[in-house]
Amino acid sequence: MPAGRSGKLAGIAEREAGGQAAGRPGDVRQVLAARADLLAKAGLIGKKRLRSLTRLTDLARAMNLDPAEVTPDIVVAMKARVHTTKEMEAVSRGVRVLDDLRQFPTMLSLLPPEPIGAIEMKSRLKPEAPSHLLDETDAWVRAATTVLPVGVETPEAHAMMTMHHSVGSKGVYAAALRSYVHHLGQSRELTGVNGLVSLFDRAAIETVIVRWIDDHKQARPWALSPRSIYRYSVTVRLTLERHGLQDEADVIRDLCKKLPVLIEGKAANEFMSVETENWCRELLSGPDRTRIFEMQHTLYASIANEALEAAKVEGFDLVELSDPMKMKKLPARKRSRAKALLRRARMFGVCAAAAAIELEGAPFRKTNLLGLMRSGTRQTFFDHQHDTTPRFTIVIPNEMLKNGKSLTARGKSMTPVDILTTGPGDYGVSILKFYLKRIRPLFPGSAVSSALFPAIDRGHAHLRTKTFDTWLLECSTEIGLPMTPHNYRHGVCSIQINDDPNCIDELEILLCDRAETLKKYYAFLDRERTLRTMQAKRSERRAQYGQNKQVAGLG
């Protein structure tokens, strides 16, 4: 451990000497809070993370438990007590803080005997079709997301001209259909059902859509937003149409015109959500937030490097310890510390590379970003770091894009994206080199994986989206700008449009999206700029009328 860090810990230990120096004897929660506060003041943990810890300990108190008694099952029970995704995320962040505190010896007596680790959202209802309908459900999704050519005779031409929806689009179809069957199964017995067709009479369709709406109105943790309810409804309708069930599809079409929540959802799909608008406004509220957004990849890389250096000083070979079997051989306390450093290096290193691509390349959608491949027949990431002009190039074909079908119909495709150094504000090449050399080897199987972002679990093709979501939220929160992967697209557009209102055509090329769609989504920026301009002009006129004199009595 570095001398400065061990010195701070020694100071804390001295202040805590004699047992429970903070809080009343026996009140573990108060002692934990006091010691965590001392760690924050010493700069050993982020002050903002204390709020998540407080939320977790408050829930434990409500269950008459001390923090040391929190277990994975207790965390699941806590999540059943909260009512929004935001509160669930706060519980998850609190658990991560609780686990991270294990690296400090003065905290161990106040913590659970073992790390809690990541907790699946078991309190949510998992939309799933009954097992005997799963194969047919998957077959319906494949058929609905495959566009077959018309008037083609040979199998070779048929195979060449067949088009498939993007991975993201297929995911929406699968989620919508499984959610439909799952919710219908709550009011009907589906054990004896032989096929999906019988599940789409008018009563069944109304039952499911009303359940979706009721979950939303009751603010249940698993509820869909009006935007998602409408999208799921339309997706199910398109699936029915593809299977020749036009009358059943018309029932959904009729409901979409009559039910207020579906009408609201349709409007929400055509414009940016209120939550996203507010996030964009906050991003533009001051130069500090904008700077953090545009420089976040450098901050992540710095923190990842600090974790690597700390591991080196403490004698941990993180590449070797990325093998779980070798990690298990360490003594318990060393193992806990090594795991914390390995996670921190991986987490911030991945976020640094991802942000470098999103900010200095193009703001790709999450599925395309995590699915980047360095080799193979589906290669999309090309490493030219040793060329005369060092660069990394990303080429994604239309069939892998969410709007790929629309692009193909318009005779367009995504322009190859180069990440290279053209000036002093370019950090992407150096950060990606750092990631490939020092971070990517920390993932098991990285030597044989084609994925730019290998999975931690070798059973997956690349890093799981849920893992990346969690890591980015944690990393971005630590630097003071909490965000999700999709905020990259909104952040890049908001900053660019705010800086240059006439950049829509350029953004159309960068994002491979229609200019009309971008204008509609970011119209609020133009409206607010217009309002500010009018206010400034009125202010100038008033100043001229008053000849810059102060109003009497107002200072």
PDB file of C-alpha atoms in Angstrom, residues 261-533:
ATOM      1  CA  VAL A 261     -51.556   5.515 -22.052  1.00  0.00           C
ATOM      2  CA  LEU A 262     -50.910   4.065 -25.513  1.00  0.00           C
ATOM      3  CA  ILE A 263     -51.584   7.444 -27.098  1.00  0.00           C
ATOM      4  CA  GLU A 264     -49.145   8.976 -24.607  1.00  0.00           C
ATOM      5  CA  GLY A 265     -46.635   6.253 -25.411  1.00  0.00           C
ATOM      6  CA  LYS A 266     -46.903   6.895 -29.137  1.00  0.00           C
ATOM      7  CA  ALA A 267     -46.215  10.598 -28.603  1.00  0.00           C
ATOM      8  CA  ALA A 268     -43.306   9.736 -26.282  1.00  0.00           C
ATOM      9  CA  ASN A 269     -41.728   7.573 -28.988  1.00  0.00           C
ATOM     10  CA  GLU A 270     -41.814  10.489 -31.411  1.00  0.00           C
ATOM     11  CA  PHE A 271     -40.051  12.893 -29.056  1.00  0.00           C
ATOM     12  CA  MET A 272     -37.346  12.775 -26.436  1.00  0.00           C
ATOM     13  CA  SER A 273     -38.486  11.744 -22.970  1.00  0.00           C
ATOM     14  CA  VAL A 274     -38.793  14.388 -20.252  1.00  0.00           C
ATOM     15  CA  GLU A 275     -36.107  12.621 -18.200  1.00  0.00           C
ATOM     16  CA  THR A 276     -33.647  12.686 -21.108  1.00  0.00           C
ATOM     17  CA  GLU A 277     -34.420  16.341 -21.872  1.00  0.00           C
ATOM     18  CA  ASN A 278     -33.683  17.199 -18.249  1.00  0.00           C
ATOM     19  CA  TRP A 279     -30.413  15.251 -18.392  1.00  0.00           C
ATOM     20  CA  CYS A 280     -29.367  17.180 -21.504  1.00  0.00           C
ATOM     21  CA  ARG A 281     -30.273  20.486 -19.859  1.00  0.00           C
ATOM     22  CA  GLU A 282     -28.178  19.634 -16.814  1.00  0.00           C
ATOM     23  CA  LEU A 283     -25.288  18.690 -19.083  1.00  0.00           C
ATOM     24  CA  LEU A 284     -25.432  22.136 -20.676  1.00  0.00           C
ATOM     25  CA  SER A 285     -26.047  23.974 -17.403  1.00  0.00           C
ATOM     26  CA  GLY A 286     -22.403  24.888 -16.925  1.00  0.00           C
ATOM     27  CA  PRO A 287     -18.948  24.464 -18.457  1.00  0.00           C
ATOM     28  CA  ASP A 288     -17.811  22.085 -15.705  1.00  0.00           C
ATOM     29  CA  ARG A 289     -20.408  19.425 -16.554  1.00  0.00           C
ATOM     30  CA  THR A 290     -19.708  19.728 -20.265  1.00  0.00           C
ATOM     31  CA  ARG A 291     -15.975  19.424 -19.610  1.00  0.00           C
ATOM     32  CA  ILE A 292     -16.452  16.291 -17.491  1.00  0.00           C
ATOM     33  CA  PHE A 293     -18.606  14.716 -20.206  1.00  0.00           C
ATOM     34  CA  GLU A 294     -16.138  15.380 -22.997  1.00  0.00           C
ATOM     35  CA  MET A 295     -13.071  14.454 -20.912  1.00  0.00           C
ATOM     36  CA  GLN A 296     -14.520  11.469 -19.037  1.00  0.00           C
ATOM     37  CA  HIS A 297     -12.441   8.895 -20.948  1.00  0.00           C
ATOM     38  CA  THR A 298      -9.242  10.528 -19.679  1.00  0.00           C
ATOM     39  CA  LEU A 299     -10.569  10.502 -16.102  1.00  0.00           C
ATOM     40  CA  TYR A 300     -11.530   6.827 -16.329  1.00  0.00           C
ATOM     41  CA  ALA A 301      -8.140   5.903 -17.801  1.00  0.00           C
ATOM     42  CA  SER A 302      -6.336   7.744 -14.999  1.00  0.00           C
ATOM     43  CA  ILE A 303      -8.337   5.934 -12.306  1.00  0.00           C
ATOM     44  CA  ALA A 304      -7.788   2.555 -14.019  1.00  0.00           C
ATOM     45  CA  ASN A 305      -4.048   3.233 -14.137  1.00  0.00           C
ATOM     46  CA  GLU A 306      -4.060   4.146 -10.436  1.00  0.00           C
ATOM     47  CA  ALA A 307      -5.652   0.774  -9.655  1.00  0.00           C
ATOM     48  CA  LEU A 308      -2.999  -1.011 -11.723  1.00  0.00           C
ATOM     49  CA  GLU A 309      -0.202   0.876  -9.979  1.00  0.00           C
ATOM     50  CA  ALA A 310      -1.686   0.177  -6.546  1.00  0.00           C
ATOM     51  CA  ALA A 311      -1.819  -3.543  -7.400  1.00  0.00           C
ATOM     52  CA  LYS A 312       1.823  -3.426  -8.483  1.00  0.00           C
ATOM     53  CA  VAL A 313       2.911  -1.727  -5.254  1.00  0.00           C
ATOM     54  CA  GLU A 314       0.975  -4.287  -3.179  1.00  0.00           C
ATOM     55  CA  GLY A 315       2.502  -7.196  -5.103  1.00  0.00           C
ATOM     56  CA  PHE A 316      -0.561  -8.361  -7.037  1.00  0.00           C
ATOM     57  CA  ASP A 317      -0.184  -9.631 -10.602  1.00  0.00           C
ATOM     58  CA  LEU A 318      -3.696  -8.826 -11.806  1.00  0.00           C
ATOM     59  CA  VAL A 319      -3.232 -10.579 -15.149  1.00  0.00           C
ATOM     60  CA  GLU A 320      -2.412 -13.806 -13.338  1.00  0.00           C
ATOM     61  CA  LEU A 321      -5.130 -13.236 -10.722  1.00  0.00           C
ATOM     62  CA  SER A 322      -7.764 -12.729 -13.417  1.00  0.00           C
ATOM     63  CA  ASP A 323      -7.837 -16.547 -13.404  1.00  0.00           C
ATOM     64  CA  PRO A 324     -10.432 -17.308 -10.666  1.00  0.00           C
ATOM     65  CA  MET A 325      -8.585 -20.455  -9.591  1.00  0.00           C
ATOM     66  CA  LYS A 326      -5.382 -18.499  -8.923  1.00  0.00           C
ATOM     67  CA  MET A 327      -7.329 -15.771  -7.144  1.00  0.00           C
ATOM     68  CA  LYS A 328      -8.791 -18.377  -4.783  1.00  0.00           C
ATOM     69  CA  LYS A 329      -5.319 -19.371  -3.608  1.00  0.00           C
ATOM     70  CA  LEU A 330      -4.756 -15.987  -1.940  1.00  0.00           C
ATOM     71  CA  PRO A 331      -5.454 -15.567   1.791  1.00  0.00           C
ATOM     72  CA  ALA A 332      -8.941 -14.153   2.440  1.00  0.00           C
ATOM     73  CA  ARG A 333      -7.889 -10.573   3.216  1.00  0.00           C
ATOM     74  CA  LYS A 334      -5.443 -10.347   0.325  1.00  0.00           C
ATOM     75  CA  ARG A 335      -7.992 -11.944  -1.971  1.00  0.00           C
ATOM     76  CA  SER A 336     -10.572  -9.335  -1.041  1.00  0.00           C
ATOM     77  CA  ARG A 337      -8.134  -6.501  -1.753  1.00  0.00           C
ATOM     78  CA  ALA A 338      -6.941  -8.061  -5.021  1.00  0.00           C
ATOM     79  CA  LYS A 339     -10.537  -8.560  -6.214  1.00  0.00           C
ATOM     80  CA  ALA A 340     -11.353  -4.934  -5.447  1.00  0.00           C
ATOM     81  CA  LEU A 341      -8.347  -3.676  -7.422  1.00  0.00           C
ATOM     82  CA  LEU A 342      -9.026  -6.072 -10.317  1.00  0.00           C
ATOM     83  CA  ARG A 343     -12.634  -4.962 -10.544  1.00  0.00           C
ATOM     84  CA  ARG A 344     -11.677  -1.306 -10.383  1.00  0.00           C
ATOM     85  CA  ALA A 345      -9.038  -1.659 -13.102  1.00  0.00           C
ATOM     86  CA  ARG A 346     -11.379  -3.613 -15.369  1.00  0.00           C
ATOM     87  CA  MET A 347     -14.347  -1.342 -14.746  1.00  0.00           C
ATOM     88  CA  PHE A 348     -12.634   2.000 -15.282  1.00  0.00           C
ATOM     89  CA  GLY A 349     -10.453   0.611 -18.085  1.00  0.00           C
ATOM     90  CA  VAL A 350     -13.449  -0.647 -20.051  1.00  0.00           C
ATOM     91  CA  CYS A 351     -15.316   2.607 -19.509  1.00  0.00           C
ATOM     92  CA  ALA A 352     -12.250   4.557 -20.664  1.00  0.00           C
ATOM     93  CA  ALA A 353     -12.051   2.599 -23.924  1.00  0.00           C
ATOM     94  CA  ALA A 354     -15.810   2.729 -24.485  1.00  0.00           C
ATOM     95  CA  ALA A 355     -15.915   6.484 -23.857  1.00  0.00           C
ATOM     96  CA  ALA A 356     -12.928   7.014 -26.176  1.00  0.00           C
ATOM     97  CA  ILE A 357     -14.878   5.302 -28.968  1.00  0.00           C
ATOM     98  CA  GLU A 358     -18.116   7.120 -28.187  1.00  0.00           C
ATOM     99  CA  LEU A 359     -16.565  10.590 -27.821  1.00  0.00           C
ATOM    100  CA  GLU A 360     -13.745  10.533 -30.378  1.00  0.00           C
ATOM    101  CA  GLY A 361     -15.266   8.094 -32.853  1.00  0.00           C
ATOM    102  CA  ALA A 362     -19.054   8.043 -32.977  1.00  0.00           C
ATOM    103  CA  PRO A 363     -21.724   7.531 -30.285  1.00  0.00           C
ATOM    104  CA  PHE A 364     -22.661   3.964 -31.211  1.00  0.00           C
ATOM    105  CA  ARG A 365     -25.577   2.179 -29.617  1.00  0.00           C
ATOM    106  CA  LYS A 366     -24.637  -0.077 -26.709  1.00  0.00           C
ATOM    107  CA  THR A 367     -25.184  -3.369 -28.557  1.00  0.00           C
ATOM    108  CA  ASN A 368     -22.942  -2.246 -31.427  1.00  0.00           C
ATOM    109  CA  LEU A 369     -20.270  -0.946 -29.054  1.00  0.00           C
ATOM    110  CA  LEU A 370     -20.052  -4.105 -26.946  1.00  0.00           C
ATOM    111  CA  GLY A 371     -20.319  -6.298 -30.034  1.00  0.00           C
ATOM    112  CA  LEU A 372     -17.198  -4.873 -31.724  1.00  0.00           C
ATOM    113  CA  MET A 373     -14.996  -7.686 -33.034  1.00  0.00           C
ATOM    114  CA  ARG A 374     -11.233  -7.518 -33.692  1.00  0.00           C
ATOM    115  CA  SER A 375     -11.108 -10.481 -36.087  1.00  0.00           C
ATOM    116  CA  GLY A 376     -13.198 -13.133 -37.803  1.00  0.00           C
ATOM    117  CA  THR A 377     -15.851 -12.993 -40.516  1.00  0.00           C
ATOM    118  CA  ARG A 378     -17.800 -10.365 -38.555  1.00  0.00           C
ATOM    119  CA  GLN A 379     -14.839  -8.082 -37.835  1.00  0.00           C
ATOM    120  CA  THR A 380     -15.920  -4.518 -37.102  1.00  0.00           C
ATOM    121  CA  PHE A 381     -12.921  -3.107 -35.184  1.00  0.00           C
ATOM    122  CA  PHE A 382      -9.666  -2.710 -37.126  1.00  0.00           C
ATOM    123  CA  ASP A 383      -6.381  -2.056 -35.308  1.00  0.00           C
ATOM    124  CA  HIS A 384      -3.968   0.159 -37.272  1.00  0.00           C
ATOM    125  CA  GLN A 385      -1.988   1.449 -34.288  1.00  0.00           C
ATOM    126  CA  HIS A 386       1.329   0.432 -35.870  1.00  0.00           C
ATOM    127  CA  ASP A 387       0.683   2.096 -39.237  1.00  0.00           C
ATOM    128  CA  THR A 388       2.391   5.309 -40.356  1.00  0.00           C
ATOM    129  CA  THR A 389      -0.733   7.111 -39.158  1.00  0.00           C
ATOM    130  CA  PRO A 390      -1.789   5.217 -36.012  1.00  0.00           C
ATOM    131  CA  ARG A 391      -5.544   4.819 -35.861  1.00  0.00           C
ATOM    132  CA  PHE A 392      -8.418   2.482 -35.051  1.00  0.00           C
ATOM    133  CA  THR A 393     -11.226   2.038 -37.569  1.00  0.00           C
ATOM    134  CA  ILE A 394     -14.784   0.879 -36.930  1.00  0.00           C
ATOM    135  CA  VAL A 395     -16.959  -0.426 -39.761  1.00  0.00           C
ATOM    136  CA  ILE A 396     -20.451  -1.710 -38.936  1.00  0.00           C
ATOM    137  CA  PRO A 397     -22.644  -3.119 -41.740  1.00  0.00           C
ATOM    138  CA  ASN A 398     -26.311  -2.166 -42.023  1.00  0.00           C
ATOM    139  CA  GLU A 399     -27.592  -5.548 -40.902  1.00  0.00           C
ATOM    140  CA  MET A 400     -26.018  -4.963 -37.483  1.00  0.00           C
ATOM    141  CA  LEU A 401     -27.562  -1.509 -36.995  1.00  0.00           C
ATOM    142  CA  LYS A 402     -30.899  -0.788 -35.363  1.00  0.00           C
ATOM    143  CA  ASN A 403     -31.961   1.347 -38.321  1.00  0.00           C
ATOM    144  CA  GLY A 404     -30.073  -0.756 -40.854  1.00  0.00           C
ATOM    145  CA  LYS A 405     -33.198  -1.691 -42.817  1.00  0.00           C
ATOM    146  CA  SER A 406     -34.087   1.981 -43.274  1.00  0.00           C
ATOM    147  CA  LEU A 407     -30.511   2.823 -44.290  1.00  0.00           C
ATOM    148  CA  THR A 408     -30.457   0.068 -46.895  1.00  0.00           C
ATOM    149  CA  ALA A 409     -33.803   1.204 -48.297  1.00  0.00           C
ATOM    150  CA  ARG A 410     -32.326   4.701 -48.716  1.00  0.00           C
ATOM    151  CA  GLY A 411     -29.161   3.337 -50.315  1.00  0.00           C
ATOM    152  CA  LYS A 412     -27.009   4.471 -47.402  1.00  0.00           C
ATOM    153  CA  SER A 413     -24.641   2.867 -44.907  1.00  0.00           C
ATOM    154  CA  MET A 414     -22.585   3.943 -41.909  1.00  0.00           C
ATOM    155  CA  THR A 415     -19.409   5.766 -42.892  1.00  0.00           C
ATOM    156  CA  PRO A 416     -16.260   4.026 -41.544  1.00  0.00           C
ATOM    157  CA  VAL A 417     -15.226   5.754 -38.325  1.00  0.00           C
ATOM    158  CA  ASP A 418     -11.534   6.466 -37.732  1.00  0.00           C
ATOM    159  CA  ILE A 419     -10.184   7.246 -34.272  1.00  0.00           C
ATOM    160  CA  LEU A 420      -6.855   9.021 -34.755  1.00  0.00           C
ATOM    161  CA  THR A 421      -4.771  11.862 -33.403  1.00  0.00           C
ATOM    162  CA  THR A 422      -5.256  15.126 -35.290  1.00  0.00           C
ATOM    163  CA  GLY A 423      -4.575  17.624 -32.511  1.00  0.00           C
ATOM    164  CA  PRO A 424      -3.827  18.147 -28.802  1.00  0.00           C
ATOM    165  CA  GLY A 425      -7.444  17.385 -27.849  1.00  0.00           C
ATOM    166  CA  ASP A 426      -7.356  13.824 -29.192  1.00  0.00           C
ATOM    167  CA  TYR A 427      -6.793  11.113 -26.577  1.00  0.00           C
ATOM    168  CA  GLY A 428      -8.614   8.187 -28.180  1.00  0.00           C
ATOM    169  CA  VAL A 429      -5.628   6.426 -29.741  1.00  0.00           C
ATOM    170  CA  SER A 430      -3.520   6.501 -26.579  1.00  0.00           C
ATOM    171  CA  ILE A 431      -6.432   5.367 -24.399  1.00  0.00           C
ATOM    172  CA  LEU A 432      -7.298   2.461 -26.709  1.00  0.00           C
ATOM    173  CA  LYS A 433      -3.626   1.444 -26.777  1.00  0.00           C
ATOM    174  CA  PHE A 434      -3.629   1.527 -22.959  1.00  0.00           C
ATOM    175  CA  TYR A 435      -6.795  -0.550 -22.872  1.00  0.00           C
ATOM    176  CA  LEU A 436      -5.529  -3.186 -25.309  1.00  0.00           C
ATOM    177  CA  LYS A 437      -2.149  -3.509 -23.612  1.00  0.00           C
ATOM    178  CA  ARG A 438      -3.020  -3.311 -19.921  1.00  0.00           C
ATOM    179  CA  ILE A 439      -6.773  -3.738 -19.360  1.00  0.00           C
ATOM    180  CA  ARG A 440      -8.047  -6.244 -21.899  1.00  0.00           C
ATOM    181  CA  PRO A 441      -5.568  -8.954 -20.720  1.00  0.00           C
ATOM    182  CA  LEU A 442      -7.320  -8.804 -17.319  1.00  0.00           C
ATOM    183  CA  PHE A 443     -10.279 -10.727 -18.780  1.00  0.00           C
ATOM    184  CA  PRO A 444     -10.170 -14.550 -18.809  1.00  0.00           C
ATOM    185  CA  GLY A 445      -9.927 -15.873 -22.342  1.00  0.00           C
ATOM    186  CA  SER A 446      -9.002 -12.497 -23.807  1.00  0.00           C
ATOM    187  CA  ALA A 447      -6.109 -14.097 -25.708  1.00  0.00           C
ATOM    188  CA  VAL A 448      -8.499 -16.236 -27.758  1.00  0.00           C
ATOM    189  CA  SER A 449     -11.547 -13.964 -27.853  1.00  0.00           C
ATOM    190  CA  SER A 450     -12.317 -11.877 -30.947  1.00  0.00           C
ATOM    191  CA  ALA A 451     -14.364  -9.398 -28.910  1.00  0.00           C
ATOM    192  CA  LEU A 452     -12.882  -5.979 -28.232  1.00  0.00           C
ATOM    193  CA  PHE A 453     -14.629  -6.168 -24.851  1.00  0.00           C
ATOM    194  CA  PRO A 454     -14.307  -9.829 -23.745  1.00  0.00           C
ATOM    195  CA  ALA A 455     -16.728 -11.354 -21.288  1.00  0.00           C
ATOM    196  CA  ILE A 456     -15.763 -12.040 -17.698  1.00  0.00           C
ATOM    197  CA  ASP A 457     -17.692 -15.291 -17.998  1.00  0.00           C
ATOM    198  CA  ARG A 458     -16.312 -17.297 -20.905  1.00  0.00           C
ATOM    199  CA  GLY A 459     -19.814 -18.492 -21.724  1.00  0.00           C
ATOM    200  CA  HIS A 460     -20.631 -15.142 -23.360  1.00  0.00           C
ATOM    201  CA  ALA A 461     -19.432 -13.750 -26.685  1.00  0.00           C
ATOM    202  CA  HIS A 462     -18.575 -10.364 -25.168  1.00  0.00           C
ATOM    203  CA  LEU A 463     -19.008  -8.302 -22.017  1.00  0.00           C
ATOM    204  CA  ARG A 464     -22.613  -8.491 -20.851  1.00  0.00           C
ATOM    205  CA  THR A 465     -24.680  -5.351 -21.346  1.00  0.00           C
ATOM    206  CA  LYS A 466     -25.905  -5.444 -17.768  1.00  0.00           C
ATOM    207  CA  THR A 467     -22.321  -5.520 -16.492  1.00  0.00           C
ATOM    208  CA  PHE A 468     -21.404  -2.570 -18.688  1.00  0.00           C
ATOM    209  CA  ASP A 469     -24.502  -0.634 -17.564  1.00  0.00           C
ATOM    210  CA  THR A 470     -23.538  -1.164 -13.928  1.00  0.00           C
ATOM    211  CA  TRP A 471     -19.895  -0.245 -14.476  1.00  0.00           C
ATOM    212  CA  LEU A 472     -20.633   2.918 -16.435  1.00  0.00           C
ATOM    213  CA  LEU A 473     -23.164   4.121 -13.886  1.00  0.00           C
ATOM    214  CA  GLU A 474     -20.698   3.535 -11.060  1.00  0.00           C
ATOM    215  CA  CYS A 475     -17.741   5.117 -12.871  1.00  0.00           C
ATOM    216  CA  SER A 476     -19.666   8.133 -14.134  1.00  0.00           C
ATOM    217  CA  THR A 477     -21.191   8.706 -10.705  1.00  0.00           C
ATOM    218  CA  GLU A 478     -17.720   8.725  -9.162  1.00  0.00           C
ATOM    219  CA  ILE A 479     -16.578  11.529 -11.483  1.00  0.00           C
ATOM    220  CA  GLY A 480     -19.760  13.515 -10.818  1.00  0.00           C
ATOM    221  CA  LEU A 481     -21.824  12.887 -13.971  1.00  0.00           C
ATOM    222  CA  PRO A 482     -24.104   9.823 -13.577  1.00  0.00           C
ATOM    223  CA  MET A 483     -25.127   8.481 -16.974  1.00  0.00           C
ATOM    224  CA  THR A 484     -26.213   5.463 -18.996  1.00  0.00           C
ATOM    225  CA  PRO A 485     -24.660   4.244 -22.271  1.00  0.00           C
ATOM    226  CA  HIS A 486     -27.392   5.893 -24.362  1.00  0.00           C
ATOM    227  CA  ASN A 487     -26.553   9.265 -22.805  1.00  0.00           C
ATOM    228  CA  TYR A 488     -23.473   9.329 -25.034  1.00  0.00           C
ATOM    229  CA  ARG A 489     -25.650   9.908 -28.108  1.00  0.00           C
ATOM    230  CA  HIS A 490     -27.735  12.545 -26.356  1.00  0.00           C
ATOM    231  CA  GLY A 491     -24.703  14.242 -24.823  1.00  0.00           C
ATOM    232  CA  VAL A 492     -22.757  14.452 -28.079  1.00  0.00           C
ATOM    233  CA  CYS A 493     -25.791  15.825 -29.946  1.00  0.00           C
ATOM    234  CA  SER A 494     -26.783  18.302 -27.238  1.00  0.00           C
ATOM    235  CA  ILE A 495     -23.303  19.801 -26.925  1.00  0.00           C
ATOM    236  CA  GLN A 496     -22.805  19.963 -30.696  1.00  0.00           C
ATOM    237  CA  ILE A 497     -26.213  21.533 -31.400  1.00  0.00           C
ATOM    238  CA  ASN A 498     -25.817  23.990 -28.541  1.00  0.00           C
ATOM    239  CA  ASP A 499     -22.425  25.006 -29.963  1.00  0.00           C
ATOM    240  CA  ASP A 500     -23.564  25.038 -33.607  1.00  0.00           C
ATOM    241  CA  PRO A 501     -27.321  24.988 -34.362  1.00  0.00           C
ATOM    242  CA  ASN A 502     -26.591  24.289 -38.033  1.00  0.00           C
ATOM    243  CA  CYS A 503     -24.796  20.969 -37.439  1.00  0.00           C
ATOM    244  CA  ILE A 504     -27.809  18.683 -38.011  1.00  0.00           C
ATOM    245  CA  ASP A 505     -26.558  17.524 -41.419  1.00  0.00           C
ATOM    246  CA  GLU A 506     -23.197  16.598 -39.912  1.00  0.00           C
ATOM    247  CA  LEU A 507     -24.901  14.741 -37.044  1.00  0.00           C
ATOM    248  CA  GLU A 508     -26.999  12.839 -39.574  1.00  0.00           C
ATOM    249  CA  ILE A 509     -23.765  11.405 -41.008  1.00  0.00           C
ATOM    250  CA  LEU A 510     -22.202  10.781 -37.596  1.00  0.00           C
ATOM    251  CA  LEU A 511     -25.231   9.003 -36.111  1.00  0.00           C
ATOM    252  CA  CYS A 512     -26.656   7.473 -39.303  1.00  0.00           C
ATOM    253  CA  ASP A 513     -30.028   8.900 -38.349  1.00  0.00           C
ATOM    254  CA  ARG A 514     -32.461  11.046 -40.296  1.00  0.00           C
ATOM    255  CA  ALA A 515     -32.013  14.813 -40.024  1.00  0.00           C
ATOM    256  CA  GLU A 516     -35.778  15.139 -39.502  1.00  0.00           C
ATOM    257  CA  THR A 517     -35.604  12.801 -36.502  1.00  0.00           C
ATOM    258  CA  LEU A 518     -32.695  14.717 -34.981  1.00  0.00           C
ATOM    259  CA  LYS A 519     -34.459  18.042 -35.464  1.00  0.00           C
ATOM    260  CA  LYS A 520     -37.560  16.684 -33.749  1.00  0.00           C
ATOM    261  CA  TYR A 521     -35.646  15.142 -30.830  1.00  0.00           C
ATOM    262  CA  TYR A 522     -33.477  18.170 -30.121  1.00  0.00           C
ATOM    263  CA  ALA A 523     -35.983  20.901 -30.973  1.00  0.00           C
ATOM    264  CA  PHE A 524     -36.152  21.830 -27.278  1.00  0.00           C
ATOM    265  CA  LEU A 525     -32.578  23.152 -27.502  1.00  0.00           C
ATOM    266  CA  ASP A 526     -33.527  25.460 -30.353  1.00  0.00           C
ATOM    267  CA  ARG A 527     -36.645  26.659 -28.522  1.00  0.00           C
ATOM    268  CA  GLU A 528     -34.668  27.485 -25.400  1.00  0.00           C
ATOM    269  CA  ARG A 529     -31.922  29.213 -27.393  1.00  0.00           C
ATOM    270  CA  THR A 530     -34.570  31.305 -29.155  1.00  0.00           C
ATOM    271  CA  LEU A 531     -36.095  32.255 -25.805  1.00  0.00           C
ATOM    272  CA  ARG A 532     -32.704  33.280 -24.384  1.00  0.00           C
ATOM    273  CA  THR A 533     -31.958  35.348 -27.503  1.00  0.00           C
TER     274      THR A 533
END
